[in-house]
CSV table of C-alpha atoms in Angstrom, one decimal:
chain,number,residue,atom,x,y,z
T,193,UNK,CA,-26.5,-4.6,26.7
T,194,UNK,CA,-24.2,-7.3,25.1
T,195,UNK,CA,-24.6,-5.6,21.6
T,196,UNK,CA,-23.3,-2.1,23.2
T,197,UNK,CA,-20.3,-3.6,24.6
T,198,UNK,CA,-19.7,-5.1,21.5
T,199,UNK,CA,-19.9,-1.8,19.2
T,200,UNK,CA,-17.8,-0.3,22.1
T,201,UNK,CA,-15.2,-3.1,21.6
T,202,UNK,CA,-15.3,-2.3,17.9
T,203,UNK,CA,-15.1,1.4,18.0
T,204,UNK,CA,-11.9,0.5,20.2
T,205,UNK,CA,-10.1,-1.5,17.6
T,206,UNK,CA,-10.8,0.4,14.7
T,207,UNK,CA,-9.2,3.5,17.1
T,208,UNK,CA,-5.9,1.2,17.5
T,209,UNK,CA,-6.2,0.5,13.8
T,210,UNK,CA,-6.6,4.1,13.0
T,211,UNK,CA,-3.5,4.9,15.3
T,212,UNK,CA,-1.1,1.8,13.7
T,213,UNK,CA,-2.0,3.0,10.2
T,214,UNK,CA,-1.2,6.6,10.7
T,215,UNK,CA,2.0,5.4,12.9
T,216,UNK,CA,3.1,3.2,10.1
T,217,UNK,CA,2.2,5.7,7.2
T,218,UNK,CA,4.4,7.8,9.4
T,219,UNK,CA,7.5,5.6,8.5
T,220,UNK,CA,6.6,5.7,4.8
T,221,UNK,CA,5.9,9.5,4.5
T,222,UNK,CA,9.3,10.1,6.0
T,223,UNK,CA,11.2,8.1,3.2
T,224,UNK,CA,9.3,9.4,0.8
T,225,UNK,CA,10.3,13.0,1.9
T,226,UNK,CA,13.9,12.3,2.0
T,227,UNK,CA,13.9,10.6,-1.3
T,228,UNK,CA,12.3,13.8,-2.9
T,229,UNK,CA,15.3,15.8,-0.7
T,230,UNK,CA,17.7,13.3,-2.4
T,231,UNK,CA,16.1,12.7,-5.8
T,232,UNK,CA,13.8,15.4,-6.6
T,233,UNK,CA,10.1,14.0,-8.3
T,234,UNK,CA,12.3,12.1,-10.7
T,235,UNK,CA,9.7,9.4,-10.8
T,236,UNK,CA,7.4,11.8,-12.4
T,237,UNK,CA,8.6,9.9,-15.4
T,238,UNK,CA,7.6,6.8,-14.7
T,239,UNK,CA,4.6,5.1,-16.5
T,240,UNK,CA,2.0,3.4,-14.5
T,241,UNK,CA,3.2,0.1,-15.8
T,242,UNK,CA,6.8,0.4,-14.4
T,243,UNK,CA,5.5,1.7,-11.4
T,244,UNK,CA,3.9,-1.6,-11.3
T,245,UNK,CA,6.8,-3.6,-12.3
T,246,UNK,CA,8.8,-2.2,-9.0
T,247,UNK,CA,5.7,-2.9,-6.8
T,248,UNK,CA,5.8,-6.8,-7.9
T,249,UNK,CA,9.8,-6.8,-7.7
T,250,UNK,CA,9.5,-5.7,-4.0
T,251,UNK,CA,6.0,-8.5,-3.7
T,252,UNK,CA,8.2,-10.7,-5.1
T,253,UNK,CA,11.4,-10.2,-2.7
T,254,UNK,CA,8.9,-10.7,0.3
T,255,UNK,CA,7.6,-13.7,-1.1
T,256,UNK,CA,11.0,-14.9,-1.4
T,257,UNK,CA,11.9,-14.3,1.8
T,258,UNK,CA,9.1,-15.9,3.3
T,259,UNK,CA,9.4,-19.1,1.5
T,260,UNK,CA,13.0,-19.4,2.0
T,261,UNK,CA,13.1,-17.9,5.8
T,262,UNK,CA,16.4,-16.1,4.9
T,263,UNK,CA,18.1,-13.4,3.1
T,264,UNK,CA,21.5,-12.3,1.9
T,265,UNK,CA,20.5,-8.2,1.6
T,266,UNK,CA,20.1,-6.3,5.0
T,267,UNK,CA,16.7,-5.2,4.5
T,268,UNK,CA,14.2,-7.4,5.8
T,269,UNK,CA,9.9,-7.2,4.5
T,270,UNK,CA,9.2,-4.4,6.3
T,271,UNK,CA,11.0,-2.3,4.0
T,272,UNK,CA,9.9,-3.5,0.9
T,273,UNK,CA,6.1,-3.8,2.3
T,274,UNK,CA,7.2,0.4,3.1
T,275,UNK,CA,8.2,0.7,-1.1
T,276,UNK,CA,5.2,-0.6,-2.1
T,277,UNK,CA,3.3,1.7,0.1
T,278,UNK,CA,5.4,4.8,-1.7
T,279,UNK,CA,5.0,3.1,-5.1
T,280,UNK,CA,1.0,3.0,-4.4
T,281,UNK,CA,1.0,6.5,-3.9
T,282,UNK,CA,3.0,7.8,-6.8
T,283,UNK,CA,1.4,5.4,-9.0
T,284,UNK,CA,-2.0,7.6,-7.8
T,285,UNK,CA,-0.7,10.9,-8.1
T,286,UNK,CA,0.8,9.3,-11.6
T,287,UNK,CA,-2.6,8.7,-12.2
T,288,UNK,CA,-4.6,11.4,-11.6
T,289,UNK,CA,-1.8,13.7,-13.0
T,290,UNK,CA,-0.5,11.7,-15.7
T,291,UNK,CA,3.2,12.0,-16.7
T,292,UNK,CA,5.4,14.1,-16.7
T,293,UNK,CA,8.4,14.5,-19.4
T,294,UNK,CA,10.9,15.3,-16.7
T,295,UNK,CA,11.1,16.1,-12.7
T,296,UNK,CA,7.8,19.0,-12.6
T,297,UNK,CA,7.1,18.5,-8.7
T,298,UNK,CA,8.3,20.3,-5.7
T,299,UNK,CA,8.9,18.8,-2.3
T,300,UNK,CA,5.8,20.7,-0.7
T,301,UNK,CA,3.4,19.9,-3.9
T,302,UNK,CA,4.5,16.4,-3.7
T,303,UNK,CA,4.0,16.0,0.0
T,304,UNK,CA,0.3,17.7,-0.1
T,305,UNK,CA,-0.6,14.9,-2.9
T,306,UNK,CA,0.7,12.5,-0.9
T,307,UNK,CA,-1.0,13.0,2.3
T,308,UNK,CA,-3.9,13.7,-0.1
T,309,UNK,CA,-4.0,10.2,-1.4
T,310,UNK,CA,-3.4,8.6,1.6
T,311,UNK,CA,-6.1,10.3,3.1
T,312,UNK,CA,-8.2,8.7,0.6
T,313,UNK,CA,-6.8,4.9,1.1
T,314,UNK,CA,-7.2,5.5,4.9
T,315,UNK,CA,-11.3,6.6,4.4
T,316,UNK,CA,-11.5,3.6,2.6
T,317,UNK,CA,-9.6,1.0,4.9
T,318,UNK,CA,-11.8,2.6,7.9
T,319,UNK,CA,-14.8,1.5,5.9
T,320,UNK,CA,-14.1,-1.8,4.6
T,321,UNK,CA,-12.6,-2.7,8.2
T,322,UNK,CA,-16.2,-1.8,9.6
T,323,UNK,CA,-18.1,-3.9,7.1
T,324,UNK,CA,-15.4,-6.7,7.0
T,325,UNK,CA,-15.2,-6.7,11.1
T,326,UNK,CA,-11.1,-6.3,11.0
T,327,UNK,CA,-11.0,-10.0,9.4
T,328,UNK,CA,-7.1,-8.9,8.0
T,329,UNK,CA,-6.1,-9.3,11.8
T,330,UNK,CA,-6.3,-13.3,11.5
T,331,UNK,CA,-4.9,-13.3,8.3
T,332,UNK,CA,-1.0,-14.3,7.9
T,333,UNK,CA,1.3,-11.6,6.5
T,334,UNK,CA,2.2,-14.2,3.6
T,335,UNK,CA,-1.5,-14.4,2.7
T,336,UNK,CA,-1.6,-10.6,2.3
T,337,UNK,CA,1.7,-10.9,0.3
T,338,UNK,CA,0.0,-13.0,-1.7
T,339,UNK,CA,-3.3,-10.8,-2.2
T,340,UNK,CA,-0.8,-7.7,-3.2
T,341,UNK,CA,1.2,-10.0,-5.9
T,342,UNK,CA,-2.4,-11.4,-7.1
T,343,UNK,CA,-3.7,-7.5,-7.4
T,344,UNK,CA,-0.3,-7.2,-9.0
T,345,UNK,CA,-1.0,-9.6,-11.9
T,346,UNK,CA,-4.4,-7.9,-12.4
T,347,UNK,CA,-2.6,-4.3,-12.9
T,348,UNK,CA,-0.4,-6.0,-15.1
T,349,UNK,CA,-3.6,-7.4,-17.1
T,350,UNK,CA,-5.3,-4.2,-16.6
T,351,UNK,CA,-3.0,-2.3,-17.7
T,352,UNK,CA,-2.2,-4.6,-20.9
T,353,UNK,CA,-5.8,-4.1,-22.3
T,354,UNK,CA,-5.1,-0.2,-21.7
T,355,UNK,CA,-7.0,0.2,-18.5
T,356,UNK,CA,-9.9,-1.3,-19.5
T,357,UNK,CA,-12.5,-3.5,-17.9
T,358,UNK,CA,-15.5,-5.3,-17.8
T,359,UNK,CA,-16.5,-5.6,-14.2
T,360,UNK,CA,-13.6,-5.4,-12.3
T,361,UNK,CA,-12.4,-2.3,-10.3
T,362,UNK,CA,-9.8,0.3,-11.5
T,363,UNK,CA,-6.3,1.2,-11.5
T,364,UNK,CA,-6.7,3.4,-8.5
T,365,UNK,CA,-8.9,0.8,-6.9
T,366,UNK,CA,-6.3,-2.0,-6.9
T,367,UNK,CA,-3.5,0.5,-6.5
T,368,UNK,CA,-5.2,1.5,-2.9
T,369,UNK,CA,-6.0,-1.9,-1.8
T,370,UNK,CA,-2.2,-2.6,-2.2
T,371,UNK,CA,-1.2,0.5,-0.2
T,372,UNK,CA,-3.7,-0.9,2.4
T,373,UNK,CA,-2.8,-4.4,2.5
T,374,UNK,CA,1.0,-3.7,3.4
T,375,UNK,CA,-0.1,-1.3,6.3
T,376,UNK,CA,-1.8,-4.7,7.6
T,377,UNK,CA,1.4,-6.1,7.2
T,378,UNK,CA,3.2,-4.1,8.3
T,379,UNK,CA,1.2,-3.6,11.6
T,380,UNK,CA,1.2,-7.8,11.7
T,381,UNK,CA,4.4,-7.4,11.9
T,382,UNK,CA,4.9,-5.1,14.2
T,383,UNK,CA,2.5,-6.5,16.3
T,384,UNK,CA,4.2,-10.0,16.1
T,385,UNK,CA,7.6,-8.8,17.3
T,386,UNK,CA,6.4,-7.2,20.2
């Protein structure tokens, strides 16, 4: 009986996880919509690499922050944990659709690849927080700053021997634990102002 109650606990939380990660995806698809409304799919341009570059500028930023508990620019982590989130994604469509030599994307086209890729992190979040039991809960969101920067460094390493490795995971692997990581922090967050 105690075993039922506690896969019934479980199926519970990972419901509340699926419903914070789809709330705070929410947040990040809506930028990401206006900045195609503003900008077009100039970042169709980008290579992986600087795509990678503004993901550890914004890791970077939050570090920052945390260490020094203050800021001088009006936008606080949740923001920058929201860029990286965009960047992941565009770094996977980059991936999968290499790039482009100028803006080649509509807003629509753009949107369905997004939800697409999200899609794909989420699957994979839903099954690493069975096997792993939710264990990011008790984690602090400057740990899982810290895991993003250090999956960072591995890109950046990654990418330097031209995508190549030996046993380590992917591109798209690292690029969709980093997506998933500042969802966690972003829900930490949310959850410890509330």
């Amino acid at each position: 009986m105690e075993e039922v109650a506690e896969t019934t606990e479980m199926k519970d939380q990972m419901e509340v996880t699926s419903n914070q990660f789809d709330s705070a995806i929410e947040g990040c698809r809506s930028i990401f919509n206006a900045k195609m409304k503003d900008y077009g799919s100039a970042w169709r341009i980008l290579r992986l690499s600087s795509i990678t570059d503004q993901m550890f500028i914004k890791a970077q930023r939050i570090r920052s922050i945390e260490e020094k508990r203050t800021q001088r620019v009006d936008e606080g982590i949740a923001s920058e944990f929201k860029g990286i989130i965009n960047y992941a994604v565009i770094a996977l469509i980059q991936n999968d659709r290499g790039i482009a030599q100028k803006p080649d994307m509509g807003s629509e086209d753009a949107a369905e690849l997004y939800d697409h890729h999200i899609a794909k992190a989420k699957a994979l979040m839903q099954d690493k927080n069975h096997d792993y039991g939710e264990a990011w809960r008790n984690m602090r969101v400057s740990s899982i700053t810290d895991l993003i920067l250090m999956k960072i460094l591995r890109l950046k390493r990654i990418e330097d021997n031209e995508g190549k490795t030996l046993v380590s995971e992917g591109i798209e692997a690292n690029y969709i634990d980093m997506l998933n990581y500042a969802v966690f922090a972003l829900i930490l967050t949310d959850e410890q102002r509330a």
